[in-house]
Amino acid sequence: MSWIRLLRFIFLSVFWGFRQVNAQTPKLPAVAVILDTDMDSDVDDVGALAMLHAYEKQRMARILGIIVTSDDQYSAPCTDAINRWFGHNDIPIGVSQRDSLRSFSKYTRQISERFASGFNTNADGEDGTAVYRKLLAREPDSSVVIITIGHLTSLARLLTSGPDSISPLSGSALVKTKVKHWSCMGGQFPEGKEANFYRPDPASTIFCLSNWKLPVTFAGWEIGSQVVTGGQTFKSNSSTDSPIYQAYQLYNDFKGRASWDQLAILKAIEGVQPYFKANHDGTCQVAADGSNRWVSPSNGLHAYLSLHAPADKIRERIDSLMSGSANGAK
Ligand SMILES: [Ca+2]
């Protein structure tokens, strides 16, 4: 073999080898997400939204829009301030209510005052049901993942909505057509009573669970409470001028907080493995008071998560996404 032919052989071998490796590891498409959050009393919603922005930066997620299900008047302004800090002033935000608003959060007002926001209060927001319907109507079929990390009032309103100028489909038909999966932080497994399910609107929990006809995965209270994030590791890896840093500082000065909401995000974007095990052997049944039980038989749609990886490994992953160090930058 002449040296030119030898060089050509080496080049082609390397080239096709490279093609082969790339063909074997196709990049997964970004998960198209609608986040439904009660950005108010607890701070894990802030951590959850920070994770979504980190995933978006890595092209693992696409935030279609956010529904703020809260009566804290600064919850939407705070949500928009966080989005803008991450460079997104164009993420649609819908609200569950625009009157009888209160101010009780330890951080929403401060974050919306310290950082640029397109909202003064939730009264400036568009109706959550209309935003939900618009976001779903324009997406391809069976493509959207809904993540709920608050109570289920807005999701129930979407499911009961009728055809309108946005879509000829009813809310339940729109969901059935456009949604792929629901990742829900809610409930306690195998049984218990958890706030998103029982406070303030257990009727919506019962309605959503009995009328949801697609796969749903529950991240229950018992797994989130094992994974404490937003503590000293997060603090030392975060930029002090970040609204995520400042919200955790305002909430409890980096004493750390359970990651209930973050686990629903982690599952929605990275899947069940390597962090979780999904239990498919039953159905989540909710009582009138919002308490829940895992009962046989399976309805073929419900699953609840258990931790598979050590809690400390999951904490590291979540803290790095929340601080931005997972993206190689603070
Ligand atoms: Ca929440």
Tab-separated table of C-alpha atoms and ligand atoms in Angstrom:
chain	number	residue	atom	x	y	z
A	1	MET	CA	0.000	0.000	0.000
A	2	SER	CA	1.407	3.370	-0.979
A	3	TRP	CA	1.613	5.988	1.757
A	4	ILE	CA	-1.144	8.019	0.060
A	5	ARG	CA	-3.477	5.016	0.066
A	6	LEU	CA	-2.491	4.305	3.662
A	7	LEU	CA	-3.351	7.876	4.681
A	8	ARG	CA	-6.683	7.656	2.819
A	9	PHE	CA	-7.447	4.363	4.587
A	10	ILE	CA	-6.694	5.892	8.010
A	11	PHE	CA	-8.762	8.995	7.258
A	12	LEU	CA	-11.789	6.984	6.095
A	13	SER	CA	-11.546	4.596	9.057
A	14	VAL	CA	-11.520	7.494	11.522
A	15	PHE	CA	-14.299	9.326	9.634
A	16	TRP	CA	-16.659	6.326	9.471
A	17	GLY	CA	-15.791	5.318	12.996
A	18	PHE	CA	-16.813	8.811	14.123
A	19	ARG	CA	-20.054	8.574	12.090
A	20	GLN	CA	-20.769	5.197	13.658
A	21	VAL	CA	-20.323	6.490	17.213
A	22	ASN	CA	-22.569	9.465	16.473
A	23	ALA	CA	-25.181	7.211	14.886
A	24	GLN	CA	-25.155	4.997	17.982
A	25	THR	CA	-25.618	7.904	20.397
A	26	PRO	CA	-28.321	10.101	18.861
A	27	LYS	CA	-29.038	13.274	20.811
A	28	LEU	CA	-32.495	13.093	22.320
A	29	PRO	CA	-34.882	15.890	21.359
A	30	ALA	CA	-35.476	18.530	24.020
A	31	VAL	CA	-38.486	17.764	26.228
A	32	ALA	CA	-41.255	20.325	25.572
A	33	VAL	CA	-42.507	21.378	29.007
A	34	ILE	CA	-45.356	23.342	30.557
A	35	LEU	CA	-44.622	24.022	34.232
A	36	ASP	CA	-47.560	24.524	36.618
A	37	THR	CA	-46.208	26.013	39.858
A	38	ASP	CA	-47.380	27.502	43.167
A	39	MET	CA	-44.406	29.844	43.371
A	40	ASP	CA	-45.114	31.185	46.869
A	41	SER	CA	-44.826	29.616	50.315
A	42	ASP	CA	-42.004	27.141	49.673
A	43	VAL	CA	-38.737	27.742	47.873
A	44	ASP	CA	-38.425	24.404	46.055
A	45	ASP	CA	-40.411	25.905	43.138
A	46	VAL	CA	-37.497	28.327	42.626
A	47	GLY	CA	-35.044	25.425	42.530
A	48	ALA	CA	-37.310	23.557	40.108
A	49	LEU	CA	-37.511	26.509	37.702
A	50	ALA	CA	-33.727	26.992	37.888
A	51	MET	CA	-33.282	23.341	36.901
A	52	LEU	CA	-35.542	23.780	33.878
A	53	HIS	CA	-33.468	26.751	32.724
A	54	ALA	CA	-30.267	24.729	33.164
A	55	TYR	CA	-31.766	21.914	31.070
A	56	GLU	CA	-32.882	24.421	28.442
A	57	LYS	CA	-29.320	25.736	28.216
A	58	GLN	CA	-28.146	22.163	27.604
A	59	ARG	CA	-30.916	21.714	24.974
A	60	MET	CA	-32.507	18.977	27.058
A	61	ALA	CA	-35.728	20.947	27.683
A	62	ARG	CA	-37.811	23.624	26.030
A	63	ILE	CA	-39.961	25.725	28.373
A	64	LEU	CA	-43.185	26.351	26.416
A	65	GLY	CA	-44.812	28.345	29.175
A	66	ILE	CA	-45.572	28.542	32.873
A	67	ILE	CA	-48.881	28.477	34.742
A	68	VAL	CA	-48.721	30.124	38.159
A	69	THR	CA	-51.331	28.544	40.428
A	70	SER	CA	-51.128	30.813	43.441
A	71	ASP	CA	-52.898	33.624	45.289
A	72	ASP	CA	-49.615	35.288	46.251
A	73	GLN	CA	-49.694	38.514	44.266
A	74	TYR	CA	-45.972	38.456	43.492
A	75	SER	CA	-45.725	34.822	42.354
A	76	ALA	CA	-46.017	35.644	38.625
A	77	PRO	CA	-43.711	38.711	38.863
A	78	CYS	CA	-41.113	36.546	40.652
A	79	THR	CA	-41.454	33.765	38.047
A	80	ASP	CA	-40.973	36.244	35.210
A	81	ALA	CA	-37.988	37.830	36.977
A	82	ILE	CA	-36.299	34.426	37.184
A	83	ASN	CA	-37.032	33.730	33.499
A	84	ARG	CA	-35.585	37.111	32.493
A	85	TRP	CA	-32.463	36.583	34.581
A	86	PHE	CA	-31.880	33.443	32.520
A	87	GLY	CA	-32.302	35.520	29.346
A	88	HIS	CA	-35.922	34.621	28.544
A	89	ASN	CA	-38.308	37.567	28.531
A	90	ASP	CA	-40.641	35.736	26.154
A	91	ILE	CA	-41.893	32.758	28.159
A	92	PRO	CA	-45.715	33.010	28.401
A	93	ILE	CA	-47.040	33.034	31.965
A	94	GLY	CA	-50.684	32.384	32.861
A	95	VAL	CA	-52.175	32.916	36.331
A	96	SER	CA	-54.880	31.074	38.240
A	97	GLN	CA	-56.359	34.205	39.802
A	98	ARG	CA	-56.106	37.965	39.446
A	99	ASP	CA	-58.156	39.182	42.419
A	100	SER	CA	-58.266	38.542	46.193
A	101	LEU	CA	-54.500	38.305	46.066
A	102	ARG	CA	-52.340	38.175	49.201
A	103	SER	CA	-48.679	38.635	50.009
A	104	PHE	CA	-47.264	35.906	52.203
A	105	SER	CA	-44.165	34.521	50.498
A	106	LYS	CA	-40.718	34.998	52.062
A	107	TYR	CA	-39.162	35.764	48.685
A	108	THR	CA	-41.538	36.530	45.752
A	109	ARG	CA	-41.944	40.270	46.401
A	110	GLN	CA	-38.242	40.811	47.070
A	111	ILE	CA	-37.138	38.926	43.942
A	112	SER	CA	-39.631	40.803	41.762
A	113	GLU	CA	-38.396	44.134	43.203
A	114	ARG	CA	-34.669	43.375	42.900
A	115	PHE	CA	-34.810	41.936	39.368
A	116	ALA	CA	-36.465	43.089	36.148
A	117	SER	CA	-39.958	41.652	35.652
A	118	GLY	CA	-42.729	42.215	33.126
A	119	PHE	CA	-45.408	41.996	35.862
A	120	ASN	CA	-46.225	44.265	38.796
A	121	THR	CA	-48.587	41.737	40.363
A	122	ASN	CA	-50.491	38.626	39.265
A	123	ALA	CA	-53.351	40.969	38.299
A	124	ASP	CA	-51.281	41.762	35.162
A	125	GLY	CA	-51.287	38.104	34.116
A	126	GLU	CA	-53.314	36.355	31.442
A	127	ASP	CA	-55.842	33.719	32.474
A	128	GLY	CA	-54.105	30.394	33.114
A	129	THR	CA	-56.671	28.283	31.242
A	130	ALA	CA	-56.307	30.412	28.076
A	131	VAL	CA	-52.509	30.190	28.272
A	132	TYR	CA	-52.609	26.418	28.846
A	133	ARG	CA	-54.894	26.027	25.802
A	134	LYS	CA	-52.773	28.280	23.538
A	135	LEU	CA	-49.554	26.496	24.480
A	136	LEU	CA	-51.024	23.063	23.815
A	137	ALA	CA	-52.876	23.994	20.609
A	138	ARG	CA	-49.712	25.023	18.765
A	139	GLU	CA	-47.573	21.990	19.631
A	140	PRO	CA	-47.299	18.702	17.699
A	141	ASP	CA	-49.495	15.812	18.850
A	142	SER	CA	-48.360	13.718	21.832
A	143	SER	CA	-45.342	15.928	22.430
A	144	VAL	CA	-45.894	17.992	25.589
A	145	VAL	CA	-44.909	17.071	29.143
A	146	ILE	CA	-46.901	18.835	31.865
A	147	ILE	CA	-45.095	19.165	35.194
A	148	THR	CA	-47.219	20.181	38.183
A	149	ILE	CA	-45.404	21.256	41.343
A	150	GLY	CA	-48.332	22.889	43.100
A	151	HIS	CA	-52.018	22.209	43.669
A	152	LEU	CA	-54.150	21.118	40.738
A	153	THR	CA	-56.708	23.925	40.371
A	154	SER	CA	-55.376	25.163	37.002
A	155	LEU	CA	-55.019	21.671	35.546
A	156	ALA	CA	-58.625	20.857	36.533
A	157	ARG	CA	-59.804	24.086	34.864
A	158	LEU	CA	-57.926	23.140	31.697
A	159	LEU	CA	-59.541	19.683	31.660
A	160	THR	CA	-63.040	21.140	32.091
A	161	SER	CA	-62.589	23.955	29.547
A	162	GLY	CA	-64.737	23.922	26.422
A	163	PRO	CA	-63.935	24.636	22.760
A	164	ASP	CA	-63.168	28.299	22.071
A	165	SER	CA	-61.451	30.596	19.567
A	166	ILE	CA	-58.085	29.096	20.569
A	167	SER	CA	-59.015	25.497	19.701
A	168	PRO	CA	-62.138	23.596	18.584
A	169	LEU	CA	-61.131	20.873	21.063
A	170	SER	CA	-62.363	20.648	24.643
A	171	GLY	CA	-59.679	20.837	27.312
A	172	SER	CA	-59.702	17.091	27.911
A	173	ALA	CA	-59.469	16.398	24.134
A	174	LEU	CA	-56.673	18.949	23.789
A	175	VAL	CA	-54.735	17.231	26.575
A	176	LYS	CA	-55.375	13.768	25.104
A	177	THR	CA	-54.132	14.976	21.700
A	178	LYS	CA	-51.114	17.097	22.626
A	179	VAL	CA	-49.757	15.761	25.912
A	180	LYS	CA	-47.359	12.854	26.235
A	181	HIS	CA	-46.925	12.620	29.975
A	182	TRP	CA	-47.733	14.284	33.307
A	183	SER	CA	-45.029	14.498	35.946
A	184	CYS	CA	-46.748	15.356	39.240
A	185	MET	CA	-45.237	16.351	42.568
A	186	GLY	CA	-48.055	15.286	44.819
A	187	GLY	CA	-49.262	12.682	47.266
A	188	GLN	CA	-47.457	10.404	49.683
A	189	PHE	CA	-46.772	6.755	48.889
A	190	PRO	CA	-47.897	4.137	49.546
A	191	GLU	CA	-50.301	6.319	51.542
A	192	GLY	CA	-50.493	9.634	53.359
A	193	LYS	CA	-51.629	13.235	53.140
A	194	GLU	CA	-49.585	15.750	51.189
A	195	ALA	CA	-50.195	19.490	50.722
A	196	ASN	CA	-50.464	19.722	46.908
A	197	PHE	CA	-53.247	17.123	47.019
A	198	TYR	CA	-55.203	18.385	50.049
A	199	ARG	CA	-54.590	22.139	50.322
A	200	PRO	CA	-56.466	24.237	49.232
A	201	ASP	CA	-58.354	22.287	46.589
A	202	PRO	CA	-58.720	18.495	47.060
A	203	ALA	CA	-61.732	18.444	44.680
A	204	SER	CA	-59.410	19.383	41.789
A	205	THR	CA	-56.997	16.604	42.781
A	206	ILE	CA	-59.790	14.027	42.672
A	207	PHE	CA	-61.067	15.428	39.377
A	208	CYS	CA	-57.657	15.457	37.675
A	209	LEU	CA	-56.712	11.951	38.781
A	210	SER	CA	-60.014	10.416	37.750
A	211	ASN	CA	-60.162	12.215	34.399
A	212	TRP	CA	-56.514	11.898	33.322
A	213	LYS	CA	-56.292	9.332	30.499
A	214	LEU	CA	-52.519	9.418	29.865
A	215	PRO	CA	-49.464	8.195	31.783
A	216	VAL	CA	-48.707	10.101	34.996
A	217	THR	CA	-45.772	9.706	37.373
A	218	PHE	CA	-46.049	10.884	40.977
A	219	ALA	CA	-43.036	12.180	42.889
A	220	GLY	CA	-44.388	11.817	46.416
A	221	TRP	CA	-43.570	13.713	49.619
A	222	GLU	CA	-41.521	10.827	51.033
A	223	ILE	CA	-38.823	10.945	48.325
A	224	GLY	CA	-38.466	14.732	48.092
A	225	SER	CA	-37.951	15.016	51.833
A	226	GLN	CA	-34.889	12.712	51.614
A	227	VAL	CA	-33.049	15.031	49.208
A	228	VAL	CA	-32.031	18.317	50.852
A	229	THR	CA	-30.703	20.961	48.442
A	230	GLY	CA	-30.107	24.707	48.486
A	231	GLY	CA	-27.667	24.414	51.426
A	232	GLN	CA	-23.987	25.256	51.795
A	233	THR	CA	-22.797	23.356	48.664
A	234	PHE	CA	-25.333	25.218	46.554
A	235	LYS	CA	-24.352	28.506	48.214
A	236	SER	CA	-20.635	28.081	47.531
A	237	ASN	CA	-21.202	27.191	43.852
A	238	SER	CA	-23.735	29.944	43.112
A	239	SER	CA	-23.384	33.500	42.013
A	240	THR	CA	-24.581	35.915	44.712
A	241	ASP	CA	-26.334	38.072	42.100
A	242	SER	CA	-28.616	35.210	41.029
A	243	PRO	CA	-32.319	35.297	42.011
A	244	ILE	CA	-32.026	31.584	42.834
A	245	TYR	CA	-29.248	32.307	45.354
A	246	GLN	CA	-31.189	35.237	46.803
A	247	ALA	CA	-34.483	33.309	47.093
A	248	TYR	CA	-32.788	30.525	49.078
A	249	GLN	CA	-31.048	33.151	51.212
A	250	LEU	CA	-34.361	34.877	51.919
A	251	TYR	CA	-36.140	31.599	52.605
A	252	ASN	CA	-33.842	30.158	55.275
A	253	ASP	CA	-30.301	31.450	54.676
A	254	PHE	CA	-29.070	28.224	53.047
A	255	LYS	CA	-30.146	25.856	55.818
A	256	GLY	CA	-31.198	23.560	52.976
A	257	ARG	CA	-34.672	22.502	51.942
A	258	ALA	CA	-36.344	19.294	50.741
A	259	SER	CA	-36.438	18.830	46.939
A	260	TRP	CA	-40.063	17.809	46.440
A	261	ASP	CA	-40.555	19.877	43.277
A	262	GLN	CA	-37.079	19.294	41.848
A	263	LEU	CA	-37.615	15.523	41.762
A	264	ALA	CA	-40.638	15.927	39.465
A	265	ILE	CA	-38.415	18.006	37.145
A	266	LEU	CA	-35.512	15.525	37.296
A	267	LYS	CA	-37.807	12.642	36.305
A	268	ALA	CA	-39.552	14.644	33.548
A	269	ILE	CA	-36.309	15.604	31.799
A	270	GLU	CA	-33.845	12.811	32.578
A	271	GLY	CA	-36.315	9.915	32.862
A	272	VAL	CA	-36.688	7.227	35.500
A	273	GLN	CA	-33.093	5.932	35.317
A	274	PRO	CA	-30.562	6.341	36.873
A	275	TYR	CA	-32.089	8.137	39.838
A	276	PHE	CA	-35.483	6.466	40.331
A	277	LYS	CA	-37.472	3.285	40.243
A	278	ALA	CA	-41.068	3.546	38.974
A	279	ASN	CA	-43.743	1.479	40.738
A	280	HIS	CA	-46.511	0.518	38.321
A	281	ASP	CA	-48.315	-2.080	40.440
A	282	GLY	CA	-51.319	-0.009	41.481
A	283	THR	CA	-53.403	3.148	41.136
A	284	CYS	CA	-53.358	6.351	43.172
A	285	GLN	CA	-56.703	6.764	44.906
A	286	VAL	CA	-57.584	10.133	46.502
A	287	ALA	CA	-60.168	10.584	49.280
A	288	ALA	CA	-62.430	13.621	49.725
A	289	ASP	CA	-60.021	15.131	52.287
A	290	GLY	CA	-57.114	14.942	49.795
A	291	SER	CA	-55.338	12.008	51.453
A	292	ASN	CA	-54.194	9.294	49.055
A	293	ARG	CA	-53.506	5.552	48.928
A	294	TRP	CA	-51.802	3.271	46.426
A	295	VAL	CA	-54.298	0.481	45.681
A	296	SER	CA	-54.451	-2.601	43.428
A	297	PRO	CA	-55.045	-3.177	40.611
A	298	SER	CA	-53.048	-0.967	38.245
A	299	ASN	CA	-55.084	1.183	35.856
A	300	GLY	CA	-52.160	0.999	33.414
A	301	LEU	CA	-51.429	4.751	33.698
A	302	HIS	CA	-50.243	5.589	37.223
A	303	ALA	CA	-46.735	5.131	38.604
A	304	TYR	CA	-45.060	6.483	41.726
A	305	LEU	CA	-41.317	6.978	42.120
A	306	SER	CA	-38.906	5.525	44.675
A	307	LEU	CA	-35.287	6.604	44.966
A	308	HIS	CA	-32.886	4.242	43.209
A	309	ALA	CA	-29.641	6.243	43.476
A	310	PRO	CA	-28.286	7.338	46.898
A	311	ALA	CA	-29.974	10.566	48.064
A	312	ASP	CA	-26.577	12.288	48.159
A	313	LYS	CA	-25.946	11.610	44.440
A	314	ILE	CA	-29.335	13.105	43.575
A	315	ARG	CA	-28.648	16.101	45.814
A	316	GLU	CA	-25.360	16.726	43.970
A	317	ARG	CA	-27.100	16.592	40.594
A	318	ILE	CA	-29.891	18.956	41.640
A	319	ASP	CA	-27.590	21.432	43.418
A	320	SER	CA	-25.338	21.594	40.345
A	321	LEU	CA	-28.313	22.302	38.064
A	322	MET	CA	-29.713	24.903	40.473
A	323	SER	CA	-26.399	26.721	40.847
A	324	GLY	CA	-25.599	26.586	37.128
A	325	SER	CA	-22.351	24.676	37.776
A	326	ALA	CA	-23.798	21.772	35.718
A	327	ASN	CA	-23.554	24.144	32.726
A	328	GLY	CA	-19.918	24.908	33.413
A	329	ALA	CA	-20.694	28.410	34.646
A	330	LYS	CA	-22.022	29.967	37.819
B	1	CA	CA	-44.496	23.846	44.812
